[in-house]
Coordinates of C-alpha atoms in Angstrom, one line a residue:
Chain G
M1 CA -5.8 52.6 -19.1
I2 CA -2.8 55.0 -20.0
S3 CA -3.1 58.6 -22.0
I4 CA -0.9 59.3 -24.9
Q5 CA 0.3 62.0 -22.5
S6 CA 1.3 60.1 -19.7
L7 CA 3.1 57.4 -22.5
L8 CA 5.0 60.3 -24.3
G9 CA 5.8 61.3 -20.6
A10 CA 7.3 57.7 -19.7
A11 CA 9.2 57.7 -23.1
E12 CA 11.0 60.9 -22.4
Q13 CA 11.7 60.1 -18.8
G14 CA 12.8 56.5 -20.2
L15 CA 15.3 57.8 -22.6
I16 CA 16.8 60.2 -19.8
Y17 CA 17.3 57.2 -17.6
S18 CA 18.5 54.7 -20.4
L19 CA 21.8 56.6 -19.7
V20 CA 22.0 55.1 -16.6
A21 CA 21.3 51.6 -18.1
M22 CA 24.0 52.3 -20.4
G23 CA 26.5 52.9 -18.1
L24 CA 25.5 50.0 -15.7
Y25 CA 25.8 47.9 -19.3
I26 CA 29.6 49.1 -19.1
S27 CA 30.0 48.4 -15.5
Y28 CA 27.6 45.3 -14.8
R29 CA 27.9 43.6 -18.1
V30 CA 31.3 44.5 -20.0
L31 CA 33.4 45.0 -16.6
E32 CA 31.2 42.7 -14.5
V33 CA 31.5 44.6 -11.4
A34 CA 28.5 45.9 -9.5
D35 CA 29.4 49.4 -9.6
L36 CA 27.6 51.5 -6.4
T37 CA 29.5 54.3 -7.4
T38 CA 25.9 54.9 -9.6
D39 CA 24.0 56.4 -6.8
G40 CA 26.5 59.0 -6.0
S41 CA 27.4 59.7 -9.5
F42 CA 24.0 60.3 -10.8
T43 CA 23.3 62.9 -8.2
L44 CA 26.5 64.7 -8.8
G45 CA 25.4 65.0 -12.4
A46 CA 22.1 66.3 -11.4
A47 CA 24.0 68.7 -8.9
C48 CA 26.4 70.0 -11.4
S49 CA 24.1 70.6 -13.9
A50 CA 21.7 72.4 -11.9
C51 CA 23.8 74.2 -10.1
L52 CA 25.5 75.9 -13.6
A53 CA 21.7 75.9 -15.2
T54 CA 21.0 78.6 -12.1
T55 CA 23.5 80.8 -13.4
G56 CA 22.3 80.6 -17.0
N57 CA 24.7 78.0 -18.3
P58 CA 22.5 74.9 -18.8
L59 CA 24.8 73.5 -21.7
L60 CA 27.8 73.9 -19.7
G61 CA 26.1 72.2 -16.7
L62 CA 25.7 68.9 -18.7
L63 CA 29.2 69.0 -19.8
M64 CA 30.2 69.7 -16.1
A65 CA 28.2 66.9 -15.1
F66 CA 29.6 64.4 -17.5
V67 CA 33.1 65.4 -16.3
G68 CA 32.1 65.4 -12.4
G69 CA 30.9 61.8 -13.4
V70 CA 34.1 60.9 -15.0
L71 CA 36.2 61.9 -11.9
A72 CA 33.8 60.1 -9.7
G73 CA 34.5 57.0 -11.7
A74 CA 38.1 57.5 -11.6
V75 CA 38.1 57.6 -7.7
T76 CA 36.4 54.2 -7.6
A77 CA 38.8 52.8 -10.3
F78 CA 41.7 54.3 -8.1
L79 CA 40.3 52.4 -5.0
Q80 CA 40.1 49.0 -6.7
T81 CA 43.1 48.8 -8.9
V82 CA 45.8 50.6 -6.9
C83 CA 44.2 50.2 -3.4
K84 CA 42.8 46.7 -4.2
I85 CA 39.9 47.5 -2.4
Q86 CA 37.0 45.2 -3.3
P87 CA 35.2 46.5 -6.2
I88 CA 31.6 46.7 -4.4
L89 CA 33.1 48.1 -1.3
A90 CA 34.9 51.0 -3.6
G91 CA 31.9 51.7 -5.2
I92 CA 30.3 52.2 -1.4
I93 CA 33.0 54.3 -0.4
T94 CA 33.0 56.7 -3.3
M95 CA 29.1 57.0 -3.1
T96 CA 29.3 57.6 0.7
G97 CA 31.7 60.6 0.1
L98 CA 29.8 61.9 -3.2
Y99 CA 27.0 62.7 -0.6
S100 CA 28.8 65.3 1.1
I101 CA 30.1 66.6 -2.2
N102 CA 26.9 66.7 -3.7
L103 CA 25.6 69.0 -0.9
I104 CA 28.5 71.4 -1.3
V105 CA 27.9 71.6 -5.1
M106 CA 24.4 72.7 -4.4
G107 CA 25.7 75.3 -1.9
N108 CA 25.0 73.1 1.0
R109 CA 21.3 72.7 0.3
Q110 CA 19.2 69.7 0.1
N111 CA 17.5 70.7 -3.0
L112 CA 17.9 73.3 -5.7
P113 CA 14.6 74.2 -7.9
L114 CA 15.4 75.5 -11.6
L115 CA 11.7 76.9 -12.1
K116 CA 12.7 80.0 -13.9
N117 CA 15.9 79.1 -15.2
S118 CA 16.6 78.2 -19.1
T119 CA 17.6 74.3 -19.3
L120 CA 18.3 72.2 -22.4
F121 CA 14.5 71.3 -22.3
T122 CA 12.9 74.8 -22.4
M123 CA 15.7 75.5 -25.1
V124 CA 14.6 72.7 -27.5
E125 CA 10.8 73.2 -26.3
E126 CA 11.1 76.8 -27.6
I127 CA 11.8 75.6 -31.2
L128 CA 9.8 72.7 -31.3
G129 CA 7.0 73.3 -29.1
K130 CA 6.0 71.8 -25.7
Q131 CA 4.5 68.9 -26.8
M132 CA 7.6 67.2 -28.4
G133 CA 10.6 69.5 -27.3
G134 CA 11.4 67.3 -24.3
L135 CA 10.9 64.3 -26.0
V136 CA 13.0 65.5 -28.9
A137 CA 15.7 66.5 -26.6
A138 CA 15.6 63.3 -24.3
G139 CA 15.7 61.1 -27.5
A140 CA 18.7 63.2 -29.2
A141 CA 20.5 62.5 -26.1
A142 CA 19.9 59.1 -25.6
L143 CA 20.7 58.0 -29.3
L144 CA 24.0 60.4 -29.3
V145 CA 25.2 58.2 -26.1
A146 CA 23.9 55.0 -27.5
G147 CA 25.7 55.5 -30.8
F148 CA 28.9 56.7 -29.1
L149 CA 28.8 53.5 -26.9
V150 CA 28.4 50.9 -29.8
W151 CA 31.5 52.8 -31.5
F152 CA 33.5 53.1 -28.5
L153 CA 33.1 49.3 -27.5
S154 CA 34.4 48.3 -31.1
T155 CA 37.7 50.6 -30.9
Q156 CA 41.1 49.2 -29.5
L157 CA 40.5 50.9 -26.1
G158 CA 36.9 49.6 -25.9
L159 CA 38.2 46.1 -26.7
M160 CA 40.5 46.9 -23.7
V161 CA 37.7 47.3 -21.5
R162 CA 35.8 44.3 -22.4
A163 CA 38.8 42.5 -22.3
A164 CA 39.6 43.5 -18.5
G165 CA 35.9 42.7 -17.8
N166 CA 35.9 39.2 -19.5
N167 CA 39.6 37.9 -19.1
P168 CA 42.2 39.9 -17.5
T169 CA 45.0 37.4 -17.9
M170 CA 44.2 37.8 -21.8
L171 CA 44.8 41.4 -21.3
V172 CA 48.3 40.7 -19.4
T173 CA 49.5 38.6 -22.1
C174 CA 48.7 41.4 -24.7
A175 CA 51.1 43.7 -22.4
V176 CA 48.1 45.8 -21.2
S177 CA 47.6 46.2 -17.6
P178 CA 43.9 45.6 -16.9
A179 CA 43.7 48.5 -14.6
I180 CA 43.5 50.5 -17.8
G181 CA 40.6 48.8 -19.0
V182 CA 38.9 49.1 -15.5
V183 CA 39.8 52.7 -15.3
T184 CA 38.3 53.7 -18.7
G185 CA 35.5 51.7 -18.3
L186 CA 34.4 53.3 -14.6
C187 CA 35.3 56.4 -15.7
L188 CA 33.1 56.4 -19.0
A189 CA 30.1 54.6 -16.9
N190 CA 29.8 57.1 -14.5
G191 CA 30.2 59.9 -16.8
I192 CA 27.3 58.9 -18.7
I193 CA 25.4 58.2 -15.6
A194 CA 26.1 61.6 -14.5
L195 CA 25.0 62.8 -17.7
S196 CA 21.5 61.3 -16.9
G197 CA 21.3 63.0 -13.7
G198 CA 22.3 66.3 -15.3
L199 CA 19.6 65.9 -18.1
L200 CA 16.8 65.0 -15.3
A201 CA 17.4 67.7 -13.2
Q202 CA 17.0 70.1 -15.9
Q203 CA 14.0 68.2 -17.2
Q204 CA 11.9 67.8 -13.9
K205 CA 13.7 71.6 -13.2
F206 CA 14.8 70.5 -9.9
S207 CA 17.9 68.7 -8.3
D208 CA 17.8 67.1 -4.7
S209 CA 20.7 65.1 -2.5
N210 CA 18.6 62.0 -2.7
L211 CA 17.9 62.0 -6.5
G212 CA 20.2 58.9 -6.9
T213 CA 19.0 56.5 -4.1
G214 CA 18.5 53.2 -5.7
M215 CA 19.6 54.2 -8.8
V216 CA 21.7 51.0 -9.7
V217 CA 18.3 48.7 -9.1
V218 CA 16.6 51.2 -11.5
G219 CA 19.5 50.9 -14.3
L220 CA 19.6 46.9 -13.7
A221 CA 16.0 46.7 -14.0
S222 CA 16.0 48.6 -17.4
L223 CA 19.0 46.7 -18.5
I224 CA 17.5 43.1 -17.7
I225 CA 14.0 44.2 -19.1
G226 CA 15.6 45.2 -22.2
E227 CA 17.9 42.0 -22.6
T228 CA 14.1 39.8 -21.8
I229 CA 12.5 41.8 -24.7
V230 CA 15.4 42.2 -27.1
G231 CA 17.9 39.7 -26.2
K232 CA 21.5 39.7 -25.8
G233 CA 24.2 39.4 -28.1
K234 CA 26.7 42.2 -29.5
T235 CA 26.6 45.6 -28.2
F236 CA 24.1 47.2 -30.9
R237 CA 21.7 44.7 -29.8
S238 CA 22.4 45.3 -26.3
V239 CA 22.1 48.8 -26.7
V240 CA 19.1 48.9 -28.6
G241 CA 17.6 46.7 -25.5
I242 CA 18.5 49.2 -23.2
L243 CA 16.4 52.1 -24.7
V244 CA 13.4 49.8 -25.2
G245 CA 13.8 48.5 -21.6
S246 CA 14.3 51.6 -19.9
V247 CA 10.8 53.2 -21.5
V248 CA 9.1 49.8 -20.9
Y249 CA 10.3 50.1 -17.0
R250 CA 9.1 53.8 -16.8
I251 CA 5.5 52.8 -18.4
I252 CA 5.4 50.0 -15.9
I253 CA 6.5 52.7 -13.2
A254 CA 3.4 54.9 -14.6
L255 CA 1.0 52.2 -14.5
A256 CA 2.1 51.5 -10.9
L257 CA 1.3 55.1 -10.0
R258 CA -2.0 55.1 -11.7
S259 CA -3.0 51.6 -9.4
N260 CA -3.0 52.2 -5.9
L261 CA 0.4 51.1 -5.4
G262 CA 1.4 54.7 -4.6
A263 CA 4.6 56.6 -5.3
S264 CA 6.3 55.6 -2.0
N265 CA 6.2 51.9 -3.0
L266 CA 8.2 52.2 -6.5
K267 CA 11.5 51.6 -5.4
L268 CA 10.0 48.3 -3.7
V269 CA 8.6 47.6 -7.3
S270 CA 12.4 48.3 -8.8
A271 CA 13.7 45.8 -6.4
V272 CA 11.4 42.9 -6.8
I273 CA 11.7 43.2 -10.6
V274 CA 15.5 43.2 -10.5
A275 CA 15.6 40.4 -7.6
I276 CA 13.2 38.0 -9.9
A277 CA 14.9 39.1 -13.1
I278 CA 18.3 38.3 -11.8
S279 CA 17.4 35.1 -10.6
L280 CA 15.3 33.7 -13.3
P281 CA 18.2 31.7 -14.9
A282 CA 18.7 30.0 -11.3
I283 CA 14.9 29.3 -10.8
R284 CA 14.8 28.1 -14.7
S285 CA 17.7 25.5 -14.1
A286 CA 16.0 24.4 -10.9
W287 CA 13.1 23.6 -12.6
E288 CA 14.7 21.8 -15.3
V289 CA 16.3 19.6 -13.0
H290 CA 13.0 19.3 -10.8
K291 CA 10.9 18.2 -14.0
R292 CA 13.9 15.7 -15.2
K293 CA 13.9 14.4 -11.7
K294 CA 10.2 13.6 -11.9
E295 CA 10.5 11.8 -15.2
A296 CA 13.4 10.0 -14.1
A297 CA 11.6 8.6 -10.9
A298 CA 8.2 8.0 -13.5
G299 CA 10.7 6.0 -15.9
A300 CA 12.2 3.8 -13.0
Chain W
M1 CA 69.4 35.2 -23.6
L2 CA 67.5 34.1 -20.6
D3 CA 69.7 34.0 -17.8
I4 CA 68.0 32.7 -14.2
R5 CA 70.3 33.0 -11.1
S6 CA 69.7 31.3 -7.9
L7 CA 66.0 32.1 -8.0
T8 CA 63.9 31.3 -5.0
K9 CA 60.5 31.6 -3.9
I10 CA 58.7 30.3 -0.7
F11 CA 54.8 30.5 -0.5
A12 CA 53.2 31.7 2.6
T13 CA 50.7 28.7 2.0
Q14 CA 53.3 26.2 2.3
P15 CA 56.3 27.6 4.3
Q16 CA 58.0 24.3 4.9
K17 CA 58.7 23.8 1.2
A18 CA 60.4 26.1 -1.2
A19 CA 58.5 26.2 -4.5
L20 CA 61.6 27.4 -6.3
N21 CA 65.1 26.3 -4.3
G22 CA 67.9 28.5 -5.8
L23 CA 67.4 27.7 -9.4
N24 CA 69.8 28.4 -11.9
L25 CA 69.0 28.0 -15.6
Q26 CA 70.9 29.7 -18.9
V27 CA 69.0 29.3 -22.2
Q28 CA 70.8 30.2 -25.3
K29 CA 69.1 32.2 -28.1
G30 CA 67.2 29.8 -30.3
E31 CA 67.1 26.9 -27.7
F32 CA 63.9 25.0 -27.6
V33 CA 63.9 23.2 -24.1
T34 CA 61.3 21.0 -22.9
V35 CA 60.7 20.9 -19.2
L36 CA 59.9 17.8 -17.1
G37 CA 59.1 16.8 -13.8
S38 CA 56.3 15.5 -11.5
N39 CA 53.3 17.4 -9.9
G40 CA 54.9 20.1 -7.6
A41 CA 58.4 20.1 -8.7
G42 CA 58.0 23.7 -9.5
K43 CA 57.7 23.7 -13.4
S44 CA 54.7 26.0 -13.5
T45 CA 56.1 28.2 -10.8
L46 CA 59.2 28.7 -12.7
F47 CA 56.7 29.8 -15.8
H48 CA 55.1 32.1 -13.8
A49 CA 58.2 33.7 -12.1
I50 CA 59.4 34.3 -15.5
A51 CA 56.0 35.7 -16.7
G52 CA 56.4 38.1 -13.6
E53 CA 52.8 36.7 -12.0
F54 CA 54.7 37.1 -8.7
F55 CA 58.4 38.4 -7.7
P56 CA 61.0 36.0 -6.2
D57 CA 62.2 36.1 -2.6
E58 CA 65.8 35.8 -3.8
G59 CA 67.6 35.4 -7.1
Q60 CA 67.5 37.3 -10.4
I61 CA 66.2 36.7 -14.0
L62 CA 67.6 38.7 -16.8
L63 CA 66.8 38.4 -20.4
E64 CA 69.2 39.8 -22.9
G65 CA 71.4 41.1 -20.1
K66 CA 68.4 43.2 -19.1
N67 CA 67.1 42.7 -15.2
I68 CA 63.6 41.8 -15.3
T69 CA 63.2 40.3 -11.8
F70 CA 60.8 43.2 -10.8
Q71 CA 59.2 44.3 -13.9
A72 CA 55.6 44.1 -14.2
A73 CA 53.7 41.0 -15.5
H74 CA 52.0 43.2 -18.4
Q75 CA 55.4 44.7 -19.3
R76 CA 57.4 41.5 -19.9
S77 CA 54.5 40.5 -22.5
R78 CA 55.7 42.8 -24.8
F79 CA 58.7 40.3 -25.2
I80 CA 57.6 37.0 -23.6
G81 CA 54.7 35.0 -25.3
R82 CA 52.9 32.8 -23.2
V83 CA 50.2 29.7 -24.1
M84 CA 48.8 28.2 -20.8
Q85 CA 47.4 25.0 -20.3
D86 CA 43.8 26.0 -19.8
P87 CA 42.3 27.1 -23.2
M88 CA 39.8 29.3 -21.7
K89 CA 42.9 31.7 -20.5
G90 CA 44.4 32.9 -23.5
T91 CA 41.4 34.6 -25.2
V92 CA 38.3 36.6 -24.3
P93 CA 35.6 34.3 -24.9
A94 CA 32.9 37.1 -25.3
M95 CA 34.9 38.8 -28.2
T96 CA 35.0 37.7 -31.4
V97 CA 38.0 36.1 -33.0
A98 CA 38.7 39.5 -35.2
E99 CA 38.7 41.5 -31.6
N100 CA 40.8 39.2 -30.0
L101 CA 43.5 38.9 -32.8
A102 CA 43.3 43.1 -32.8
L103 CA 44.0 43.2 -29.4
A104 CA 47.3 40.7 -29.6
E105 CA 48.4 42.2 -32.9
H106 CA 50.3 45.1 -31.2
K107 CA 51.8 44.3 -27.9
G108 CA 51.3 47.1 -25.3
I109 CA 49.4 50.7 -25.6
K110 CA 51.9 52.5 -27.5
G111 CA 51.6 50.5 -30.7
K112 CA 47.7 50.6 -30.9
K113 CA 45.4 53.4 -32.4
L114 CA 43.3 53.4 -29.3
F115 CA 39.9 55.0 -31.0
S116 CA 40.3 53.2 -34.4
S117 CA 37.9 50.2 -34.9
I118 CA 39.0 46.9 -36.8
T119 CA 39.7 47.8 -40.5
K120 CA 39.2 45.9 -43.5
S121 CA 42.7 45.2 -44.4
Q122 CA 43.4 43.9 -40.5
K123 CA 40.8 41.5 -41.1
E124 CA 42.4 40.3 -44.2
Q125 CA 45.8 40.0 -42.7
F126 CA 44.1 37.9 -39.7
Q127 CA 42.0 35.5 -42.3
E128 CA 45.6 34.7 -44.0
K129 CA 47.3 34.2 -40.5
L130 CA 44.4 31.9 -39.4
A131 CA 44.4 29.9 -42.9
L132 CA 47.4 29.0 -42.0
L133 CA 46.5 27.2 -38.8
G134 CA 44.4 25.0 -41.3
L135 CA 41.7 24.7 -38.7
G136 CA 39.0 26.5 -40.3
M137 CA 39.0 29.3 -38.5
E138 CA 39.3 32.1 -41.3
D139 CA 35.6 31.8 -41.7
K140 CA 34.9 32.6 -38.2
L141 CA 36.5 36.0 -38.0
E142 CA 33.3 37.3 -36.6
Q143 CA 32.4 34.6 -34.2
P144 CA 32.7 34.8 -30.7
V145 CA 35.9 33.0 -29.2
G146 CA 33.7 31.2 -26.6
L147 CA 31.8 29.1 -29.4
L148 CA 35.6 27.7 -30.4
S149 CA 36.7 24.3 -29.7
G150 CA 39.5 24.0 -27.4
G151 CA 42.1 23.0 -30.0
Q152 CA 40.8 26.1 -32.1
R153 CA 41.5 28.3 -29.1
Q154 CA 44.5 26.9 -28.3
A155 CA 45.8 27.3 -31.9
L156 CA 44.4 31.0 -31.7
T157 CA 46.4 31.9 -28.5
L158 CA 49.5 30.4 -30.1
L159 CA 48.9 32.6 -33.2
M160 CA 48.3 35.9 -30.5
A161 CA 51.3 35.0 -28.5
T162 CA 53.6 34.9 -31.5
F163 CA 51.7 37.8 -33.5
Q164 CA 54.7 39.9 -33.1
Q165 CA 57.8 37.7 -32.6
P166 CA 58.6 37.4 -28.8
K167 CA 61.9 37.2 -28.0
L168 CA 60.9 34.2 -25.3
L169 CA 57.7 31.6 -25.6
L170 CA 56.5 29.8 -22.7
L171 CA 54.3 27.0 -23.5
D172 CA 53.0 25.4 -20.1
E173 CA 51.5 22.0 -21.0
H174 CA 49.6 23.9 -23.9
T175 CA 48.1 20.6 -25.4
A176 CA 47.5 18.7 -22.0
A177 CA 43.7 19.7 -22.1
L178 CA 43.4 18.6 -26.0
D179 CA 42.4 15.3 -27.4
P180 CA 45.0 13.3 -28.8
A181 CA 44.6 14.5 -32.3
T182 CA 44.1 17.7 -31.8
A183 CA 46.8 17.7 -29.5
E184 CA 49.0 16.3 -32.2
K185 CA 47.8 19.2 -34.4
V186 CA 48.5 21.9 -32.3
M187 CA 52.0 20.4 -31.1
Q188 CA 52.6 20.3 -35.3
L189 CA 51.8 24.0 -35.3
T190 CA 53.8 25.1 -32.5
Q191 CA 56.8 23.3 -33.9
A192 CA 56.3 25.1 -37.5
V193 CA 55.9 28.5 -35.8
I194 CA 58.9 28.0 -33.6
E195 CA 61.1 26.8 -36.2
Q196 CA 59.7 29.8 -38.7
H197 CA 61.1 32.4 -36.4
N198 CA 63.5 30.6 -34.6
I199 CA 62.0 31.6 -31.4
T200 CA 63.6 30.7 -27.8
T201 CA 61.1 28.6 -26.3
L202 CA 60.5 26.6 -23.0
M203 CA 57.9 24.0 -23.2
I204 CA 56.3 21.8 -19.9
T205 CA 55.2 18.7 -20.8
H206 CA 54.0 15.2 -19.2
N207 CA 54.8 13.6 -22.4
L208 CA 58.0 12.0 -22.1
A209 CA 58.3 10.9 -25.9
H210 CA 57.6 14.4 -26.7
S211 CA 60.2 16.0 -24.3
L212 CA 62.6 14.3 -26.6
A213 CA 61.0 14.5 -29.9
F214 CA 60.5 18.0 -29.8
G215 CA 63.2 20.9 -29.1
N216 CA 67.0 20.6 -28.5
R217 CA 67.0 20.1 -24.9
T218 CA 65.3 18.9 -22.2
I219 CA 65.6 19.8 -18.4
L220 CA 64.1 17.8 -15.4
M221 CA 62.9 19.6 -12.4
D222 CA 62.6 18.2 -8.8
K223 CA 61.7 20.1 -5.5
G224 CA 62.4 23.4 -7.1
K225 CA 65.6 22.7 -8.7
I226 CA 67.1 21.6 -11.9
V227 CA 68.3 18.0 -11.7
M228 CA 69.0 16.9 -15.1
D229 CA 69.9 18.6 -18.4
V230 CA 71.1 17.1 -21.2
Q231 CA 71.5 18.3 -24.8
G232 CA 73.2 17.5 -28.0
D233 CA 74.5 14.0 -28.6
Q234 CA 74.1 12.9 -25.3
R235 CA 70.2 13.8 -25.5
K236 CA 70.0 11.8 -28.7
A237 CA 71.0 8.8 -27.2
Y238 CA 68.0 9.1 -24.8
T239 CA 64.9 6.9 -25.2
P240 CA 61.8 7.4 -23.1
Q241 CA 62.5 4.3 -21.5
L242 CA 65.8 5.7 -20.2
L243 CA 64.4 9.0 -19.5
M244 CA 61.8 7.2 -17.1
E245 CA 64.4 5.3 -15.2
Q246 CA 66.5 8.7 -14.7
F247 CA 63.1 10.5 -13.9
H248 CA 62.5 7.6 -10.8
Q249 CA 66.0 8.0 -9.7
L250 CA 66.3 11.6 -9.6
A251 CA 62.8 12.9 -9.0
G252 CA 62.6 10.4 -6.1
E253 CA 59.7 8.5 -4.5
E254 CA 57.1 11.3 -5.2
T255 CA 57.0 10.6 -8.8
T256 CA 53.2 9.6 -9.5
T257 CA 54.4 6.1 -11.5
S258 CA 51.1 5.5 -13.1
Q259 CA 51.0 9.1 -14.6
Q260 CA 54.2 8.7 -16.2
S261 CA 54.0 5.4 -17.8
F262 CA 51.0 6.6 -19.1
A263 CA 52.7 9.5 -20.8
L264 CA 54.9 6.8 -22.8
L265 CA 52.1 4.9 -24.3

């Protein structure tokens, strides 16, 4: 049904995209806001990384992708905490502004190919061979960020981010402004998401100004698939779920590509997956009530 | 110690009625004041003003001589401890008991080691403190707070509020949402911690008996003002019945009689 080759390809892509889901884990699950900056910061990461790769500095490009994402997150956080703009709108504003900035970063071009440039992936492939190089590079990046996330959310600063999302009142009673948690969380989330964009640009050897469109939905789909398979719980379990979910999502996409769904319908598939997965609890409880009503009617 | 001068607040949603109406209150160091009043008298509004949840329209709040009228709420939390009525408000349900305590251990950002996780010695210290509460929470360090009972959560919040001895402790009907036995237990813990550290305390209660049994001063609020203030020998002569009569007389017709009678039982 699906070749080993395309399975490995899906795993590699899944591991790269898992960083988007990890970023969204911070904003959507920990801070409990749907942060639409994601679409823009992903593309910003791709643009920064591709731009510096063309000058022969792919690793610096990845670093700058992360830094760019952090700055994008800081802008959204500023709009939310200081300007008191609703979280969703704050994200949309930053995302819209980033579209122009991303074009500027890529030298006013819609896309930037990296066909002959050295990237993180070509560097690792030179050592480990074409077959495994890409997978190892993507896996190392994903595990590194996953490990960092598990550690970070257990530190005092990480606890502040978690409290800011779950109960800001408690944070105030601990003499910490909830804004600190929101700023830290959004900066880190978008930094990680931009790093994902940066890695993707170097892996597929091009960056495009529309690369990030719908990335929130893609990330949430991976996150939710992971939670369904591995379950929710402590950070460690959630992060394992994200890694699994991201790879499974890419396999689903690979299968969809092989069927007659066609590449142009992929976003629709992602949107449907997310809509169903997020509404599952509501559907489940409605079903329970329906069943009990029936039983009650039968008993009476 | 706490000096509140002609504090006034009118909310935009109720422009015809001042929530706080030129309120004056002086509290000495070590005093434990119980605060009575019918619903809407302004008790919680007073607490919110002291805690900094909103800024007053007029008047000043001084704590140990320092004007804190316009200080941000989270900055005041460094020296004002709070336990609210809702057991859900004081703790983070998704975090474990140990993680909640770690955030409360040092107030503010400066005291915290931002990039360190909870250490073993911290956990041992938390366990010792939890054991003193006598609610079996010392074995639940790794459990999410969301799984604790309301009483356990309030006791935990009390511990967190007094982890670093606050200059002022605000208790806003902190046992009202608990069953009678648990409420009694949390009240005992409260009494013990206040006496042990001699913490200046304000406590809102609807329980007339409690208002006399605990603390050393009782005030009655009505329409955003303090209408009765008793302490010392005068207070010792009070019975809940006498207090009830005064309550009706001073707090006027707005008093919900059934609720107050219930509190007497």
